[in-house]
Amino acid sequence: MKQNNLWQETSEEKVSFKALDDSIECDLAIVGGGYTGCSAALTAAENGLSVSLIDQQIGYGGSGRNVGLVNAGLWLAPEKVESILGHKEGTKLNETLARAPELVFKLINKNNIRCNLTSSGTLHCAHSQKGLKDIQNRHRQLTERGAKLKLLDKNETELLTGSPSFYGSLLNEKAGTINPLSYCLGLARVAQSKGAKIFESSLATKIEFENDSWITHTQQGLIKSKKLLIATNAYLQSIIGIPSSKYTPVYYFQAATKPLTEEAIQAILPKSHGCWDTATVMSSFRLDNHNRFIIGGIGNLGQNISKIHSNWAKRKAYSLYPSLKGIPFDYFWGGQISMTDDHIPKIYRIAKNAYSIFGYSGRGIGPGTLFGKSIAEALANETEDILPIRPSSKNNQKFGRVKGSFIELGAKINHLI
Ligand SMILES: Cc1cc2nc3c(=O)[nH]c(=O)nc-3n(C[C@H](O)[C@H](O)[C@H](O)COP(=O)(O)OP(=O)(O)OC[C@H]3O[C@@H](n4cnc5c(N)ncnc54)[C@H](O)[C@@H]3O)c2cc1C
């Protein structure tokens, strides 16, 4: 069995773009058509910049493969963010990212992006007593910072998840779920409608700086621009002339059933909340708009679907919901997360007016949309002050592949037991 991405089969947004086969000139060239690149293209066009974006395929990376949980903030609890970045900068990032789901929902609603948005909220589910302490602690920290979250006990969590497996959960009613690929394609469609030029089947192969301009070469064309954004996150296909972004690659995969009948679905996620748990080797679960059950976990499926991970997905689903026993999983697909050592995304300054953004560490729908918007505003107004974090000229994380292999080994061992 080969990988088969549910989002590709079910996306209601269907757009495609021609390849770049010419030499063109614009204010801003963007490499990478995920949320970061597409959101930047849209905002740059709205700010009066001429903009061109290239990718092999819009949504080819994490943006077309993820779980679709539109959550606020980062993986890290806010106190941790403030301790890493310092109080002032940490508070700025926390406050900005707390509003990220609102930005995503606004873009979807304003532009009629057909991505099956459910805005009933997401549940962070405590898988153990220790997990319960974790969400209680997060609840305290987030509430102190003005978030309106509900800490649910075991019974309340069982009512919303339909599973007795959890010790409690943290409900954020301002979060939601989407078809992640549709959202990305929708952003690209809207960016194009505002004047952005978007090209597929066009990988950047080499970038040079000549006579005050960036020259981005593709297989068949080139873009000359004053400003440059590299938005390739965990999917960078190497570009001569540009230093590779440094991160730890972490694999995450999902499995989905066919649409389930009301009888089969019974009490599973009656309000369609998107869920993830507190385990170190975490899991996620949700429904799509046709009542397909989708479960996810850390691990590299490989091209031919690793039995260790796929068997775990079935066992995990059946243990959460015994009524699913015997129902086959028809879709298996995976993606790569770019994890930074401190789990904070990076804005790397390549040179004046040239940046690379990466390292969302597994939470990039809201952050990617927001960082893309902010970098476009910063480039349009030639000021870094409006960015959610200070750009750095350092890109020196080490041993990413080795750390990634340890995480994969840990996931395999965990999924074998
Ligand atoms: C399996 C999985 C589950 C996840 N679940 C969630 C979730 O539920 N919620 C959440 O908020 N986040 C989640 N994330 C994280 C989120 O998907 C990413 O952070 C986000 O998609 C990053 O967006 P991006 O635009 O920066 O990068 P990407 O979407 O990865 O886009 C990068 C693009 O760059 C292109 N590219 C690379 N090299 C070149 C080149 N040389 N020339 C041209 N183009 C190039 C690639 O083809 C790719 O399309 C998940 C990630 C994965 C992998």
PDB file of N, CA and C and ligand atoms in Angstrom, residues 30-39 53-71 73 75 176 180 184 199 202-207 216-218 230-239 250-254 282 284 286 297 333-338 357-369, ligand 1:
ATOM      1  N   ILE A  30       8.883  35.029  -3.801  1.00  0.00           N
ATOM      2  CA  ILE A  30       8.640  34.119  -2.669  1.00  0.00           C
ATOM      3  C   ILE A  30       8.887  32.691  -3.134  1.00  0.00           C
ATOM      4  N   VAL A  31       9.706  31.977  -2.381  1.00  0.00           N
ATOM      5  CA  VAL A  31       9.987  30.568  -2.688  1.00  0.00           C
ATOM      6  C   VAL A  31       9.239  29.730  -1.653  1.00  0.00           C
ATOM      7  N   GLY A  32       8.240  28.973  -2.106  1.00  0.00           N
ATOM      8  CA  GLY A  32       7.478  28.120  -1.198  1.00  0.00           C
ATOM      9  C   GLY A  32       6.025  28.547  -1.103  1.00  0.00           C
ATOM     10  N   GLY A  33       5.133  27.633  -1.459  1.00  0.00           N
ATOM     11  CA  GLY A  33       3.702  27.943  -1.482  1.00  0.00           C
ATOM     12  C   GLY A  33       2.916  27.183  -0.434  1.00  0.00           C
ATOM     13  N   GLY A  34       3.345  27.290   0.840  1.00  0.00           N
ATOM     14  CA  GLY A  34       2.531  26.826   1.966  1.00  0.00           C
ATOM     15  C   GLY A  34       1.835  28.045   2.562  1.00  0.00           C
ATOM     16  N   TYR A  35       1.420  27.917   3.834  1.00  0.00           N
ATOM     17  CA  TYR A  35       0.722  29.050   4.464  1.00  0.00           C
ATOM     18  C   TYR A  35       1.610  30.293   4.521  1.00  0.00           C
ATOM     19  N   THR A  36       2.897  30.097   4.866  1.00  0.00           N
ATOM     20  CA  THR A  36       3.775  31.269   5.024  1.00  0.00           C
ATOM     21  C   THR A  36       3.883  32.017   3.705  1.00  0.00           C
ATOM     22  N   GLY A  37       4.212  31.275   2.639  1.00  0.00           N
ATOM     23  CA  GLY A  37       4.415  31.912   1.335  1.00  0.00           C
ATOM     24  C   GLY A  37       3.121  32.504   0.783  1.00  0.00           C
ATOM     25  N   CYS A  38       2.026  31.744   0.872  1.00  0.00           N
ATOM     26  CA  CYS A  38       0.762  32.218   0.278  1.00  0.00           C
ATOM     27  C   CYS A  38       0.192  33.401   1.055  1.00  0.00           C
ATOM     28  N   SER A  39       0.309  33.345   2.389  1.00  0.00           N
ATOM     29  CA  SER A  39      -0.188  34.463   3.189  1.00  0.00           C
ATOM     30  C   SER A  39       0.664  35.711   2.913  1.00  0.00           C
ATOM     31  N   LEU A  53       5.367  34.077  -6.708  1.00  0.00           N
ATOM     32  CA  LEU A  53       5.612  32.955  -5.797  1.00  0.00           C
ATOM     33  C   LEU A  53       5.828  31.693  -6.629  1.00  0.00           C
ATOM     34  N   ILE A  54       6.834  30.900  -6.244  1.00  0.00           N
ATOM     35  CA  ILE A  54       7.079  29.643  -6.976  1.00  0.00           C
ATOM     36  C   ILE A  54       7.081  28.451  -6.017  1.00  0.00           C
ATOM     37  N   ASP A  55       6.646  27.332  -6.537  1.00  0.00           N
ATOM     38  CA  ASP A  55       6.691  26.061  -5.788  1.00  0.00           C
ATOM     39  C   ASP A  55       6.539  24.946  -6.817  1.00  0.00           C
ATOM     40  N   GLN A  56       6.858  23.701  -6.399  1.00  0.00           N
ATOM     41  CA  GLN A  56       6.550  22.593  -7.311  1.00  0.00           C
ATOM     42  C   GLN A  56       5.039  22.379  -7.362  1.00  0.00           C
ATOM     43  N   GLN A  57       4.380  22.598  -6.215  1.00  0.00           N
ATOM     44  CA  GLN A  57       2.933  22.399  -6.099  1.00  0.00           C
ATOM     45  C   GLN A  57       2.477  23.154  -4.858  1.00  0.00           C
ATOM     46  N   ILE A  58       1.439  23.958  -4.985  1.00  0.00           N
ATOM     47  CA  ILE A  58       0.943  24.679  -3.806  1.00  0.00           C
ATOM     48  C   ILE A  58       0.448  23.637  -2.789  1.00  0.00           C
ATOM     49  N   GLY A  59       0.888  23.773  -1.551  1.00  0.00           N
ATOM     50  CA  GLY A  59       0.465  22.840  -0.499  1.00  0.00           C
ATOM     51  C   GLY A  59       1.194  21.509  -0.543  1.00  0.00           C
ATOM     52  N   TYR A  60       2.328  21.459  -1.242  1.00  0.00           N
ATOM     53  CA  TYR A  60       3.094  20.202  -1.298  1.00  0.00           C
ATOM     54  C   TYR A  60       3.676  19.842   0.073  1.00  0.00           C
ATOM     55  N   GLY A  61       3.998  20.849   0.863  1.00  0.00           N
ATOM     56  CA  GLY A  61       4.673  20.609   2.149  1.00  0.00           C
ATOM     57  C   GLY A  61       3.684  20.357   3.282  1.00  0.00           C
ATOM     58  N   GLY A  62       4.079  20.755   4.490  1.00  0.00           N
ATOM     59  CA  GLY A  62       3.252  20.525   5.674  1.00  0.00           C
ATOM     60  C   GLY A  62       1.844  21.097   5.521  1.00  0.00           C
ATOM     61  N   SER A  63       1.713  22.192   4.775  1.00  0.00           N
ATOM     62  CA  SER A  63       0.403  22.848   4.656  1.00  0.00           C
ATOM     63  C   SER A  63      -0.636  21.977   3.957  1.00  0.00           C
ATOM     64  N   GLY A  64      -0.182  20.998   3.181  1.00  0.00           N
ATOM     65  CA  GLY A  64      -1.135  20.120   2.501  1.00  0.00           C
ATOM     66  C   GLY A  64      -1.263  18.762   3.169  1.00  0.00           C
ATOM     67  N   ARG A  65      -0.620  18.582   4.314  1.00  0.00           N
ATOM     68  CA  ARG A  65      -0.557  17.237   4.900  1.00  0.00           C
ATOM     69  C   ARG A  65      -0.981  17.190   6.366  1.00  0.00           C
ATOM     70  N   ASN A  66      -1.180  18.351   6.998  1.00  0.00           N
ATOM     71  CA  ASN A  66      -1.253  18.343   8.465  1.00  0.00           C
ATOM     72  C   ASN A  66      -2.608  17.891   9.013  1.00  0.00           C
ATOM     73  N   VAL A  67      -2.750  17.998  10.340  1.00  0.00           N
ATOM     74  CA  VAL A  67      -3.967  17.502  11.013  1.00  0.00           C
ATOM     75  C   VAL A  67      -5.138  18.469  10.810  1.00  0.00           C
ATOM     76  N   GLY A  68      -4.814  19.751  10.630  1.00  0.00           N
ATOM     77  CA  GLY A  68      -5.876  20.739  10.436  1.00  0.00           C
ATOM     78  C   GLY A  68      -6.416  21.318  11.733  1.00  0.00           C
ATOM     79  N   LEU A  69      -5.620  21.241  12.817  1.00  0.00           N
ATOM     80  CA  LEU A  69      -6.028  21.863  14.080  1.00  0.00           C
ATOM     81  C   LEU A  69      -5.571  23.315  14.064  1.00  0.00           C
ATOM     82  N   VAL A  70      -6.531  24.225  14.037  1.00  0.00           N
ATOM     83  CA  VAL A  70      -6.175  25.650  14.029  1.00  0.00           C
ATOM     84  C   VAL A  70      -6.157  26.104  15.482  1.00  0.00           C
ATOM     85  N   ASN A  71      -4.965  26.104  16.059  1.00  0.00           N
ATOM     86  CA  ASN A  71      -4.820  26.388  17.479  1.00  0.00           C
ATOM     87  C   ASN A  71      -4.144  27.733  17.716  1.00  0.00           C
ATOM     88  N   GLY A  73      -1.419  30.201  19.816  1.00  0.00           N
ATOM     89  CA  GLY A  73      -0.109  30.080  20.464  1.00  0.00           C
ATOM     90  C   GLY A  73       0.795  29.063  19.796  1.00  0.00           C
ATOM     91  N   TRP A  75       3.314  25.290  20.615  1.00  0.00           N
ATOM     92  CA  TRP A  75       3.275  24.082  21.453  1.00  0.00           C
ATOM     93  C   TRP A  75       3.654  24.424  22.876  1.00  0.00           C
ATOM     94  N   GLY A 176     -10.305  25.624  16.054  1.00  0.00           N
ATOM     95  CA  GLY A 176     -11.182  24.861  15.167  1.00  0.00           C
ATOM     96  C   GLY A 176     -10.415  23.913  14.276  1.00  0.00           C
ATOM     97  N   PRO A 180      -6.726  21.217   5.705  1.00  0.00           N
ATOM     98  CA  PRO A 180      -5.559  22.107   5.635  1.00  0.00           C
ATOM     99  C   PRO A 180      -5.100  22.417   4.207  1.00  0.00           C
ATOM    100  N   CYS A 184      -4.868  26.168   2.186  1.00  0.00           N
ATOM    101  CA  CYS A 184      -3.663  26.648   1.503  1.00  0.00           C
ATOM    102  C   CYS A 184      -3.980  27.019   0.045  1.00  0.00           C
ATOM    103  N   PHE A 199       3.254  30.423  -9.539  1.00  0.00           N
ATOM    104  CA  PHE A 199       3.728  29.411 -10.499  1.00  0.00           C
ATOM    105  C   PHE A 199       3.928  28.086  -9.780  1.00  0.00           C
ATOM    106  N   SER A 202       7.717  24.723 -10.520  1.00  0.00           N
ATOM    107  CA  SER A 202       8.825  25.686 -10.611  1.00  0.00           C
ATOM    108  C   SER A 202       9.593  25.716  -9.301  1.00  0.00           C
ATOM    109  N   LEU A 203      10.663  24.935  -9.238  1.00  0.00           N
ATOM    110  CA  LEU A 203      11.508  24.935  -8.041  1.00  0.00           C
ATOM    111  C   LEU A 203      12.636  25.940  -8.207  1.00  0.00           C
ATOM    112  N   ALA A 204      12.959  26.659  -7.141  1.00  0.00           N
ATOM    113  CA  ALA A 204      14.149  27.516  -7.173  1.00  0.00           C
ATOM    114  C   ALA A 204      15.368  26.598  -7.126  1.00  0.00           C
ATOM    115  N   THR A 205      16.284  26.799  -8.054  1.00  0.00           N
ATOM    116  CA  THR A 205      17.480  25.956  -8.066  1.00  0.00           C
ATOM    117  C   THR A 205      18.705  26.740  -7.589  1.00  0.00           C
ATOM    118  N   LYS A 206      18.696  28.046  -7.845  1.00  0.00           N
ATOM    119  CA  LYS A 206      19.864  28.870  -7.506  1.00  0.00           C
ATOM    120  C   LYS A 206      19.387  30.302  -7.274  1.00  0.00           C
ATOM    121  N   ILE A 207      19.968  30.957  -6.271  1.00  0.00           N
ATOM    122  CA  ILE A 207      19.624  32.371  -6.047  1.00  0.00           C
ATOM    123  C   ILE A 207      20.924  33.167  -5.917  1.00  0.00           C
ATOM    124  N   THR A 216      16.383  34.786  -8.816  1.00  0.00           N
ATOM    125  CA  THR A 216      15.972  33.430  -8.443  1.00  0.00           C
ATOM    126  C   THR A 216      15.798  32.612  -9.711  1.00  0.00           C
ATOM    127  N   HIS A 217      16.616  31.580  -9.854  1.00  0.00           N
ATOM    128  CA  HIS A 217      16.547  30.750 -11.068  1.00  0.00           C
ATOM    129  C   HIS A 217      15.645  29.551 -10.818  1.00  0.00           C
ATOM    130  N   THR A 218      14.823  29.217 -11.804  1.00  0.00           N
ATOM    131  CA  THR A 218      14.088  27.952 -11.784  1.00  0.00           C
ATOM    132  C   THR A 218      14.583  27.151 -12.994  1.00  0.00           C
ATOM    133  N   ILE A 230      12.168  33.237   1.614  1.00  0.00           N
ATOM    134  CA  ILE A 230      12.253  31.774   1.500  1.00  0.00           C
ATOM    135  C   ILE A 230      11.282  31.217   2.545  1.00  0.00           C
ATOM    136  N   ALA A 231      10.259  30.497   2.057  1.00  0.00           N
ATOM    137  CA  ALA A 231       9.201  29.986   2.959  1.00  0.00           C
ATOM    138  C   ALA A 231       9.057  28.489   2.724  1.00  0.00           C
ATOM    139  N   THR A 232      10.150  27.768   2.966  1.00  0.00           N
ATOM    140  CA  THR A 232      10.175  26.343   2.607  1.00  0.00           C
ATOM    141  C   THR A 232      10.071  25.433   3.836  1.00  0.00           C
ATOM    142  N   ASN A 233      10.088  25.976   5.022  1.00  0.00           N
ATOM    143  CA  ASN A 233       9.976  25.240   6.295  1.00  0.00           C
ATOM    144  C   ASN A 233      10.696  23.898   6.245  1.00  0.00           C
ATOM    145  N   ALA A 234       9.987  22.764   6.454  1.00  0.00           N
ATOM    146  CA  ALA A 234      10.678  21.465   6.526  1.00  0.00           C
ATOM    147  C   ALA A 234      10.889  20.842   5.156  1.00  0.00           C
ATOM    148  N   TYR A 235      10.519  21.543   4.083  1.00  0.00           N
ATOM    149  CA  TYR A 235      10.531  20.913   2.748  1.00  0.00           C
ATOM    150  C   TYR A 235      11.551  21.518   1.795  1.00  0.00           C
ATOM    151  N   LEU A 236      12.546  22.202   2.340  1.00  0.00           N
ATOM    152  CA  LEU A 236      13.524  22.871   1.467  1.00  0.00           C
ATOM    153  C   LEU A 236      14.191  21.892   0.505  1.00  0.00           C
ATOM    154  N   GLN A 237      14.064  22.161  -0.775  1.00  0.00           N
ATOM    155  CA  GLN A 237      14.834  21.444  -1.802  1.00  0.00           C
ATOM    156  C   GLN A 237      15.993  22.369  -2.109  1.00  0.00           C
ATOM    157  N   SER A 238      17.197  21.872  -1.956  1.00  0.00           N
ATOM    158  CA  SER A 238      18.329  22.783  -1.807  1.00  0.00           C
ATOM    159  C   SER A 238      18.445  23.777  -2.960  1.00  0.00           C
ATOM    160  N   ILE A 239      18.837  24.975  -2.572  1.00  0.00           N
ATOM    161  CA  ILE A 239      18.949  26.087  -3.512  1.00  0.00           C
ATOM    162  C   ILE A 239      20.393  26.570  -3.441  1.00  0.00           C
ATOM    163  N   VAL A 250      11.068  16.058  11.996  1.00  0.00           N
ATOM    164  CA  VAL A 250      10.267  15.095  12.769  1.00  0.00           C
ATOM    165  C   VAL A 250       9.082  14.687  11.903  1.00  0.00           C
ATOM    166  N   TYR A 251       8.882  13.374  11.785  1.00  0.00           N
ATOM    167  CA  TYR A 251       7.783  12.894  10.936  1.00  0.00           C
ATOM    168  C   TYR A 251       6.508  12.717  11.750  1.00  0.00           C
ATOM    169  N   TYR A 252       5.384  13.004  11.096  1.00  0.00           N
ATOM    170  CA  TYR A 252       4.064  12.798  11.715  1.00  0.00           C
ATOM    171  C   TYR A 252       3.160  12.221  10.635  1.00  0.00           C
ATOM    172  N   PHE A 253       2.327  11.270  11.008  1.00  0.00           N
ATOM    173  CA  PHE A 253       1.474  10.653   9.974  1.00  0.00           C
ATOM    174  C   PHE A 253       0.028  10.571  10.447  1.00  0.00           C
ATOM    175  N   GLN A 254      -0.857  10.310   9.479  1.00  0.00           N
ATOM    176  CA  GLN A 254      -2.276  10.164   9.809  1.00  0.00           C
ATOM    177  C   GLN A 254      -2.879   8.995   9.044  1.00  0.00           C
ATOM    178  N   MET A 282       3.009  11.989  20.983  1.00  0.00           N
ATOM    179  CA  MET A 282       1.586  12.382  21.014  1.00  0.00           C
ATOM    180  C   MET A 282       0.739  11.755  19.909  1.00  0.00           C
ATOM    181  N   SER A 284      -3.181  12.494  17.705  1.00  0.00           N
ATOM    182  CA  SER A 284      -4.262  13.440  17.428  1.00  0.00           C
ATOM    183  C   SER A 284      -5.443  12.654  16.879  1.00  0.00           C
ATOM    184  N   ARG A 286      -9.595  13.349  15.056  1.00  0.00           N
ATOM    185  CA  ARG A 286     -10.644  14.271  14.640  1.00  0.00           C
ATOM    186  C   ARG A 286     -11.544  13.573  13.616  1.00  0.00           C
ATOM    187  N   GLY A 297      -0.161  10.237  14.563  1.00  0.00           N
ATOM    188  CA  GLY A 297       0.886  10.026  15.557  1.00  0.00           C
ATOM    189  C   GLY A 297       2.261  10.327  14.968  1.00  0.00           C
ATOM    190  N   TRP A 333      -1.088   8.796   5.265  1.00  0.00           N
ATOM    191  CA  TRP A 333      -0.159   9.764   4.670  1.00  0.00           C
ATOM    192  C   TRP A 333       0.637  10.445   5.779  1.00  0.00           C
ATOM    193  N   GLY A 334       1.750  11.010   5.403  1.00  0.00           N
ATOM    194  CA  GLY A 334       2.605  11.607   6.426  1.00  0.00           C
ATOM    195  C   GLY A 334       3.240  12.894   5.950  1.00  0.00           C
ATOM    196  N   GLY A 335       3.913  13.550   6.863  1.00  0.00           N
ATOM    197  CA  GLY A 335       4.593  14.796   6.530  1.00  0.00           C
ATOM    198  C   GLY A 335       5.733  15.037   7.488  1.00  0.00           C
ATOM    199  N   GLN A 336       6.449  16.091   7.202  1.00  0.00           N
ATOM    200  CA  GLN A 336       7.650  16.394   7.974  1.00  0.00           C
ATOM    201  C   GLN A 336       7.495  17.736   8.686  1.00  0.00           C
ATOM    202  N   ILE A 337       7.831  17.731   9.963  1.00  0.00           N
ATOM    203  CA  ILE A 337       7.744  18.930  10.797  1.00  0.00           C
ATOM    204  C   ILE A 337       9.152  19.491  10.965  1.00  0.00           C
ATOM    205  N   SER A 338       9.289  20.811  10.947  1.00  0.00           N
ATOM    206  CA  SER A 338      10.629  21.366  11.232  1.00  0.00           C
ATOM    207  C   SER A 338      10.633  21.862  12.675  1.00  0.00           C
ATOM    208  N   ILE A 357      11.885  31.982   6.701  1.00  0.00           N
ATOM    209  CA  ILE A 357      11.085  31.707   7.908  1.00  0.00           C
ATOM    210  C   ILE A 357      10.857  30.215   8.000  1.00  0.00           C
ATOM    211  N   PHE A 358      11.115  29.645   9.167  1.00  0.00           N
ATOM    212  CA  PHE A 358      10.956  28.200   9.339  1.00  0.00           C
ATOM    213  C   PHE A 358      10.895  27.867  10.836  1.00  0.00           C
ATOM    214  N   GLY A 359      10.621  26.586  11.119  1.00  0.00           N
ATOM    215  CA  GLY A 359      10.735  26.113  12.503  1.00  0.00           C
ATOM    216  C   GLY A 359       9.461  26.263  13.315  1.00  0.00           C
ATOM    217  N   TYR A 360       8.298  26.075  12.674  1.00  0.00           N
ATOM    218  CA  TYR A 360       7.046  26.201  13.435  1.00  0.00           C
ATOM    219  C   TYR A 360       6.870  25.064  14.437  1.00  0.00           C
ATOM    220  N   SER A 361       7.708  24.065  14.353  1.00  0.00           N
ATOM    221  CA  SER A 361       7.751  22.993  15.361  1.00  0.00           C
ATOM    222  C   SER A 361       6.392  22.315  15.567  1.00  0.00           C
ATOM    223  N   GLY A 362       5.646  22.158  14.470  1.00  0.00           N
ATOM    224  CA  GLY A 362       4.391  21.397  14.551  1.00  0.00           C
ATOM    225  C   GLY A 362       3.151  22.230  14.750  1.00  0.00           C
ATOM    226  N   ARG A 363       3.306  23.537  14.886  1.00  0.00           N
ATOM    227  CA  ARG A 363       2.109  24.377  14.952  1.00  0.00           C
ATOM    228  C   ARG A 363       2.272  25.536  13.975  1.00  0.00           C
ATOM    229  N   GLY A 364       1.761  25.340  12.765  1.00  0.00           N
ATOM    230  CA  GLY A 364       2.059  26.329  11.732  1.00  0.00           C
ATOM    231  C   GLY A 364       0.866  26.882  10.988  1.00  0.00           C
ATOM    232  N   ILE A 365      -0.357  26.433  11.299  1.00  0.00           N
ATOM    233  CA  ILE A 365      -1.481  26.978  10.524  1.00  0.00           C
ATOM    234  C   ILE A 365      -1.678  28.448  10.898  1.00  0.00           C
ATOM    235  N   GLY A 366      -1.915  28.685  12.193  1.00  0.00           N
ATOM    236  CA  GLY A 366      -2.040  30.072  12.643  1.00  0.00           C
ATOM    237  C   GLY A 366      -0.715  30.815  12.517  1.00  0.00           C
ATOM    238  N   PRO A 367       0.369  30.261  13.111  1.00  0.00           N
ATOM    239  CA  PRO A 367       1.653  30.972  13.047  1.00  0.00           C
ATOM    240  C   PRO A 367       2.140  31.219  11.610  1.00  0.00           C
ATOM    241  N   GLY A 368       2.004  30.238  10.726  1.00  0.00           N
ATOM    242  CA  GLY A 368       2.475  30.420   9.340  1.00  0.00           C
ATOM    243  C   GLY A 368       1.707  31.534   8.652  1.00  0.00           C
ATOM    244  N   THR A 369       0.382  31.544   8.854  1.00  0.00           N
ATOM    245  CA  THR A 369      -0.443  32.597   8.248  1.00  0.00           C
ATOM    246  C   THR A 369      -0.008  33.953   8.791  1.00  0.00           C
TER     247      THR A 369
HETATM  248  C1  LIG B   1       1.800  15.784   9.567  1.00  0.00           C
HETATM  249  C2  LIG B   1       1.776  17.198  10.119  1.00  0.00           C
HETATM  250  C3  LIG B   1       0.780  17.563  11.013  1.00  0.00           C
HETATM  251  C4  LIG B   1       0.699  18.887  11.458  1.00  0.00           C
HETATM  252  N1  LIG B   1      -0.395  19.270  12.159  1.00  0.00           N
HETATM  253  C5  LIG B   1      -0.583  20.594  12.423  1.00  0.00           C
HETATM  254  C6  LIG B   1      -1.798  21.050  12.995  1.00  0.00           C
HETATM  255  O1  LIG B   1      -2.740  20.304  13.223  1.00  0.00           O
HETATM  256  N2  LIG B   1      -1.900  22.366  13.295  1.00  0.00           N
HETATM  257  C7  LIG B   1      -0.916  23.252  13.002  1.00  0.00           C
HETATM  258  O2  LIG B   1      -1.065  24.445  13.305  1.00  0.00           O
HETATM  259  N3  LIG B   1       0.227  22.855  12.395  1.00  0.00           N
HETATM  260  C8  LIG B   1       0.405  21.562  12.084  1.00  0.00           C
HETATM  261  N4  LIG B   1       1.539  21.151  11.449  1.00  0.00           N
HETATM  262  C9  LIG B   1       2.554  22.151  11.071  1.00  0.00           C
HETATM  263  C10 LIG B   1       2.160  22.916   9.813  1.00  0.00           C
HETATM  264  O3  LIG B   1       1.638  22.055   8.846  1.00  0.00           O
HETATM  265  C11 LIG B   1       3.413  23.620   9.247  1.00  0.00           C
HETATM  266  O4  LIG B   1       4.044  24.345  10.266  1.00  0.00           O
HETATM  267  C12 LIG B   1       3.028  24.588   8.142  1.00  0.00           C
HETATM  268  O5  LIG B   1       2.319  23.920   7.134  1.00  0.00           O
HETATM  269  C13 LIG B   1       4.278  25.249   7.565  1.00  0.00           C
HETATM  270  O6  LIG B   1       3.870  26.055   6.485  1.00  0.00           O
HETATM  271  P1  LIG B   1       4.970  26.685   5.540  1.00  0.00           P
HETATM  272  O7  LIG B   1       4.252  27.471   4.525  1.00  0.00           O
HETATM  273  O8  LIG B   1       5.979  27.423   6.338  1.00  0.00           O
HETATM  274  O9  LIG B   1       5.722  25.454   4.906  1.00  0.00           O
HETATM  275  P2  LIG B   1       5.198  24.270   3.954  1.00  0.00           P
HETATM  276  O10 LIG B   1       3.724  24.162   3.959  1.00  0.00           O
HETATM  277  O11 LIG B   1       5.967  23.058   4.297  1.00  0.00           O
HETATM  278  O12 LIG B   1       5.602  24.781   2.523  1.00  0.00           O
HETATM  279  C14 LIG B   1       6.917  24.826   2.082  1.00  0.00           C
HETATM  280  C15 LIG B   1       6.871  24.765   0.570  1.00  0.00           C
HETATM  281  O13 LIG B   1       8.165  25.089   0.056  1.00  0.00           O
HETATM  282  C16 LIG B   1       8.303  24.402  -1.161  1.00  0.00           C
HETATM  283  N5  LIG B   1       9.713  24.363  -1.562  1.00  0.00           N
HETATM  284  C17 LIG B   1      10.748  23.752  -0.956  1.00  0.00           C
HETATM  285  N6  LIG B   1      11.898  23.951  -1.623  1.00  0.00           N
HETATM  286  C18 LIG B   1      11.574  24.705  -2.701  1.00  0.00           C
HETATM  287  C19 LIG B   1      12.329  25.228  -3.781  1.00  0.00           C
HETATM  288  N7  LIG B   1      13.653  25.014  -3.904  1.00  0.00           N
HETATM  289  N8  LIG B   1      11.677  25.974  -4.735  1.00  0.00           N
HETATM  290  C20 LIG B   1      10.328  26.207  -4.639  1.00  0.00           C
HETATM  291  N9  LIG B   1       9.573  25.728  -3.624  1.00  0.00           N
HETATM  292  C21 LIG B   1      10.185  24.987  -2.660  1.00  0.00           C
HETATM  293  C22 LIG B   1       7.729  23.016  -0.848  1.00  0.00           C
HETATM  294  O14 LIG B   1       7.384  22.326  -2.037  1.00  0.00           O
HETATM  295  C23 LIG B   1       6.531  23.375   0.028  1.00  0.00           C
HETATM  296  O15 LIG B   1       5.314  23.430  -0.682  1.00  0.00           O
HETATM  297  C24 LIG B   1       1.681  19.828  11.047  1.00  0.00           C
HETATM  298  C25 LIG B   1       2.719  19.419  10.197  1.00  0.00           C
HETATM  299  C26 LIG B   1       2.763  18.133   9.723  1.00  0.00           C
HETATM  300  C27 LIG B   1       3.847  17.750   8.774  1.00  0.00           C
END
